[in-house]
Short mmCIF file of C-alpha atoms in Angstrom, two decimals:
data_model
loop_
_atom_site.label_atom_id
_atom_site.label_comp_id
_atom_site.label_asym_id
_atom_site.label_seq_id
_atom_site.Cartn_x
_atom_site.Cartn_y
_atom_site.Cartn_z
CA MET B 1 95.80 121.59 62.17
CA MET B 2 93.11 118.94 61.91
CA THR B 3 91.41 118.48 58.54
CA SER B 4 87.68 117.79 58.53
CA LEU B 5 86.66 114.58 56.81
CA HIS B 6 83.14 115.87 56.30
CA ARG B 7 81.90 117.23 52.97
CA ARG B 8 78.69 118.68 51.67
CA LEU B 9 76.00 116.37 50.37
CA GLN B 10 76.04 116.16 46.58
CA PRO B 11 73.01 115.39 44.35
CA ARG B 12 74.59 112.20 43.02
CA ASP B 13 74.95 110.87 46.57
CA LEU B 14 71.27 109.93 46.27
CA LEU B 15 72.30 107.26 43.77
CA ARG B 16 74.19 105.49 46.57
CA VAL B 17 71.06 105.01 48.67
CA GLN B 18 70.03 101.35 48.96
CA MET B 19 66.59 100.42 50.31
CA ALA B 20 65.28 97.18 51.84
CA ASP B 21 61.58 96.75 52.52
CA ASP B 22 58.50 94.47 52.51
CA PRO B 23 60.05 91.56 54.47
CA GLN B 24 58.09 88.28 54.26
CA ILE B 25 58.98 85.31 56.50
CA SER B 26 58.69 81.86 54.92
CA PRO B 27 56.10 79.48 56.42
CA ASP B 28 58.82 77.41 58.12
CA GLY B 29 60.50 80.51 59.53
CA THR B 30 63.91 79.80 58.00
CA GLN B 31 63.97 82.43 55.22
CA VAL B 32 62.97 86.02 54.62
CA ALA B 33 61.97 87.35 51.21
CA TRP B 34 62.38 91.09 50.76
CA VAL B 35 62.76 93.83 48.13
CA HIS B 36 66.04 95.59 47.34
CA THR B 37 65.50 98.97 45.63
CA TRP B 38 67.98 101.48 44.25
CA MET B 39 68.14 104.38 41.80
CA ASP B 40 69.62 103.89 38.33
CA GLY B 41 71.38 107.12 37.37
CA ALA B 42 71.89 106.07 33.76
CA THR B 43 68.15 105.70 33.09
CA ASN B 44 66.85 108.06 35.83
CA THR B 45 64.55 105.32 37.15
CA TYR B 46 64.15 103.10 40.18
CA ARG B 47 65.04 99.41 39.98
CA SER B 48 64.21 96.66 42.43
CA VAL B 49 64.81 92.94 42.83
CA VAL B 50 63.33 90.27 45.08
CA CYS B 51 65.89 88.69 47.41
CA VAL B 52 65.75 85.85 49.93
CA THR B 53 67.92 85.80 53.05
CA ASP B 54 68.61 82.59 54.97
CA ALA B 55 67.77 83.32 58.61
CA THR B 56 70.49 80.94 59.85
CA THR B 57 73.48 81.82 57.67
CA ASN B 58 72.47 85.37 56.59
CA SER B 59 73.34 84.42 53.02
CA VAL B 60 71.37 86.37 50.40
CA GLN B 61 70.07 85.01 47.10
CA ARG B 62 68.76 87.35 44.40
CA MET B 63 65.62 85.75 42.99
CA THR B 64 64.71 88.05 40.08
CA GLY B 65 66.44 89.95 37.31
CA ALA B 66 67.45 93.57 37.74
CA ALA B 67 65.32 94.94 34.89
CA GLY B 68 62.31 97.01 35.90
CA LEU B 69 60.60 96.82 39.29
CA ASN B 70 60.22 93.47 41.04
CA THR B 71 58.14 93.78 44.21
CA HIS B 72 55.60 92.23 46.60
CA PRO B 73 57.14 88.78 47.24
CA ARG B 74 54.61 86.40 48.79
CA TRP B 75 55.27 82.84 49.95
CA SER B 76 52.88 80.03 49.03
CA PRO B 77 51.38 78.31 52.10
CA ASP B 78 53.66 75.29 51.66
CA GLY B 79 56.74 77.51 51.18
CA ARG B 80 57.62 75.90 47.85
CA SER B 81 56.73 78.86 45.61
CA LEU B 82 57.18 82.61 45.64
CA ALA B 83 54.75 84.98 43.93
CA TYR B 84 55.78 88.51 43.06
CA LEU B 85 54.98 91.46 40.79
CA THR B 86 57.23 92.62 37.96
CA THR B 87 57.17 95.36 35.33
CA ARG B 88 59.48 93.28 33.13
CA PRO B 89 57.96 89.81 32.68
CA PRO B 90 60.42 87.33 31.18
CA ASP B 91 58.27 86.95 28.05
CA ALA B 92 57.91 90.71 27.42
CA ASP B 93 60.14 92.80 25.17
CA ALA B 94 59.41 96.04 27.01
CA ALA B 95 58.11 97.31 30.33
CA THR B 96 54.48 96.60 31.21
CA PRO B 97 52.20 97.45 34.12
CA PRO B 98 53.09 95.16 37.05
CA GLN B 99 52.21 91.54 36.24
CA LEU B 100 51.83 88.64 38.64
CA CYS B 101 54.47 85.90 38.43
CA VAL B 102 55.33 82.79 40.44
CA MET B 103 58.63 80.96 40.74
CA PRO B 104 60.12 78.07 42.76
CA ALA B 105 61.25 79.21 46.19
CA THR B 106 64.66 77.70 45.43
CA GLY B 107 65.04 79.92 42.36
CA GLY B 108 64.49 79.21 38.70
CA GLU B 109 62.44 80.33 35.74
CA PRO B 110 59.35 82.36 36.71
CA VAL B 111 55.93 81.73 35.22
CA VAL B 112 53.79 84.73 34.23
CA LEU B 113 50.27 84.39 35.67
CA THR B 114 48.73 87.62 34.35
CA ARG B 115 49.05 89.69 31.20
CA LEU B 116 46.61 92.43 32.12
CA LYS B 117 46.36 95.79 30.40
CA HIS B 118 46.30 97.62 33.74
CA GLY B 119 48.50 95.22 35.68
CA ALA B 120 48.04 93.51 39.04
CA ALA B 121 48.57 94.51 42.67
CA GLU B 122 48.18 93.18 46.23
CA PRO B 123 48.71 89.44 45.59
CA VAL B 124 47.56 87.05 48.31
CA TRP B 125 47.65 83.22 48.24
CA SER B 126 44.63 81.10 49.08
CA PRO B 127 45.05 78.75 52.07
CA ASP B 128 45.32 75.71 49.77
CA GLY B 129 47.96 77.36 47.56
CA ARG B 130 45.96 76.81 44.36
CA ARG B 131 44.81 80.38 43.80
CA ILE B 132 46.16 83.92 44.12
CA ALA B 133 43.79 86.82 44.60
CA PHE B 134 44.91 90.26 43.47
CA THR B 135 43.55 93.68 42.62
CA THR B 136 43.59 95.34 39.22
CA LEU B 137 42.11 98.35 37.46
CA ILE B 138 39.20 97.73 35.09
CA ASP B 139 36.72 99.64 33.00
CA PRO B 140 33.43 98.39 34.56
CA ALA B 141 31.84 98.30 31.11
CA VAL B 142 34.58 96.01 29.77
CA GLY B 143 35.97 93.93 32.64
CA LEU B 144 39.41 92.33 32.54
CA GLU B 145 41.50 93.33 29.53
CA SER B 146 44.69 91.63 28.45
CA ILE B 147 47.64 93.60 27.13
CA ALA B 148 46.99 92.46 23.55
CA SER B 149 43.19 92.24 23.63
CA THR B 150 42.44 95.86 22.77
CA PRO B 151 44.79 97.09 20.02
CA ASP B 152 44.42 100.74 19.06
CA ASP B 153 42.20 101.27 16.02
CA ASP B 154 43.51 104.19 13.96
CA SER B 155 40.83 103.95 11.28
CA ASP B 156 38.57 106.37 13.19
CA PRO B 157 40.13 109.88 13.26
CA TYR B 158 37.96 110.95 16.22
CA ALA B 159 39.14 108.00 18.31
CA ARG B 160 42.74 108.48 17.23
CA PHE B 161 42.96 112.17 18.19
CA ASN B 162 40.98 111.81 21.42
CA ARG B 163 42.71 108.70 22.73
CA ASP B 164 44.71 110.60 25.35
CA VAL B 165 41.85 112.81 26.55
CA HIS B 166 40.93 112.17 30.20
CA ILE B 167 37.39 112.76 31.43
CA ALA B 168 36.83 113.12 35.20
CA ARG B 169 33.36 112.36 36.54
CA ARG B 170 34.26 111.73 40.18
CA ARG B 171 36.32 113.30 42.90
CA ARG B 172 38.96 110.57 43.02
CA TRP B 173 40.12 111.14 39.47
CA LYS B 174 43.83 110.35 39.82
CA MET B 175 46.16 108.26 41.97
CA ASP B 176 49.77 108.72 43.04
CA GLY B 177 52.12 106.52 41.05
CA PHE B 178 49.53 105.86 38.37
CA GLY B 179 48.16 109.17 37.12
CA CYS B 180 44.69 109.83 35.73
CA LEU B 181 42.23 107.01 36.35
CA GLY B 182 39.56 108.06 33.86
CA GLU B 183 36.69 105.57 34.14
CA LEU B 184 38.85 102.85 35.69
CA ARG B 185 37.91 101.20 38.99
CA ARG B 186 39.88 98.86 41.24
CA ALA B 187 38.53 95.31 41.29
CA VAL B 188 39.47 91.90 42.69
CA GLY B 189 40.78 89.22 40.33
CA LEU B 190 41.78 85.61 40.78
CA ALA B 191 44.53 83.52 39.18
CA GLU B 192 44.23 79.75 39.35
CA VAL B 193 47.62 78.12 39.89
CA LEU B 194 48.40 74.46 39.13
CA GLU B 195 51.94 73.20 39.69
CA GLY B 196 53.30 76.73 39.37
CA ARG B 197 51.36 77.54 36.19
CA ALA B 198 48.30 79.67 35.58
CA THR B 199 45.23 77.73 34.46
CA ALA B 200 42.76 80.63 34.47
CA THR B 201 42.45 84.32 35.35
CA ALA B 202 39.05 85.71 36.25
CA LEU B 203 37.34 88.75 37.70
CA VAL B 204 35.87 87.94 41.12
CA ALA B 205 34.27 91.26 42.03
CA GLY B 206 34.20 94.60 40.28
CA GLY B 207 31.85 97.33 39.17
CA ASP B 208 31.34 101.07 39.50
CA TYR B 209 33.18 101.11 42.83
CA ASP B 210 36.68 100.44 44.17
CA LEU B 211 37.80 97.36 46.10
CA HIS B 212 41.20 96.73 47.67
CA THR B 213 43.11 94.67 50.26
CA PRO B 214 41.61 91.22 49.58
CA VAL B 215 41.98 88.54 52.28
CA TRP B 216 40.96 84.88 52.34
CA SER B 217 38.78 83.10 54.86
CA PRO B 218 40.62 80.21 56.57
CA ASP B 219 38.63 77.62 54.57
CA GLY B 220 39.39 79.39 51.27
CA LEU B 221 35.70 79.68 50.35
CA TRP B 222 35.36 83.45 50.82
CA LEU B 223 37.26 86.60 49.98
CA ALA B 224 36.85 89.82 51.94
CA ALA B 225 37.84 93.21 50.54
CA VAL B 226 37.64 96.84 51.57
CA GLY B 227 35.35 99.11 49.56
CA ASN B 228 32.36 101.42 49.48
CA LEU B 229 29.53 100.38 47.18
CA ASP B 230 27.59 103.65 47.50
CA VAL B 231 27.23 105.76 44.35
CA ASP B 232 30.05 108.34 44.14
CA ALA B 233 31.43 106.96 47.42
#
């Protein structure tokens, strides 16, 4: 009698699933940066690391640590640096919203370019490799906020007990993977990069509207973004 080698799928089999996505080919075509994601059963969370595969030898180098989520690898135009997003910056003691970092393409210590209260997304290098545009959430009345720039003030009981109250004044009041947006809008920011280090972070465009998917003009003088500037768009 033949014995079947098949068995029923078990819930913990999901923890064996390994995912590879967001492949990015280096400017010289010899390497591919990508994201390796898996599920951590001990903490009931996802984890991801940025990896680089040599297109000739198929050897794989893990570029980032395994703590948190490390995503969106983007090559600098000269191929010497790799920008990415991480929820565990090397200088942070705990998880944060995704922050923009840059590291040598050969590996090494990353440099944190942003420390924004609402994190960064959609990084894209300028043609000259000196700037990285990104999107972030802002309160239009405040602008860019750093993680440590707005500490909670518990001296006012009204503010203390209403801190977690969300007020919705528009139809798009929440977003998958983020939650309630409140008065936040998506804007375009810019990080100046000099020899792998941030020299300045600024808000390029933002207001009572949402902008996303920034792209550079070939001469690096303009940024285009998708949005709708109409009231209650």
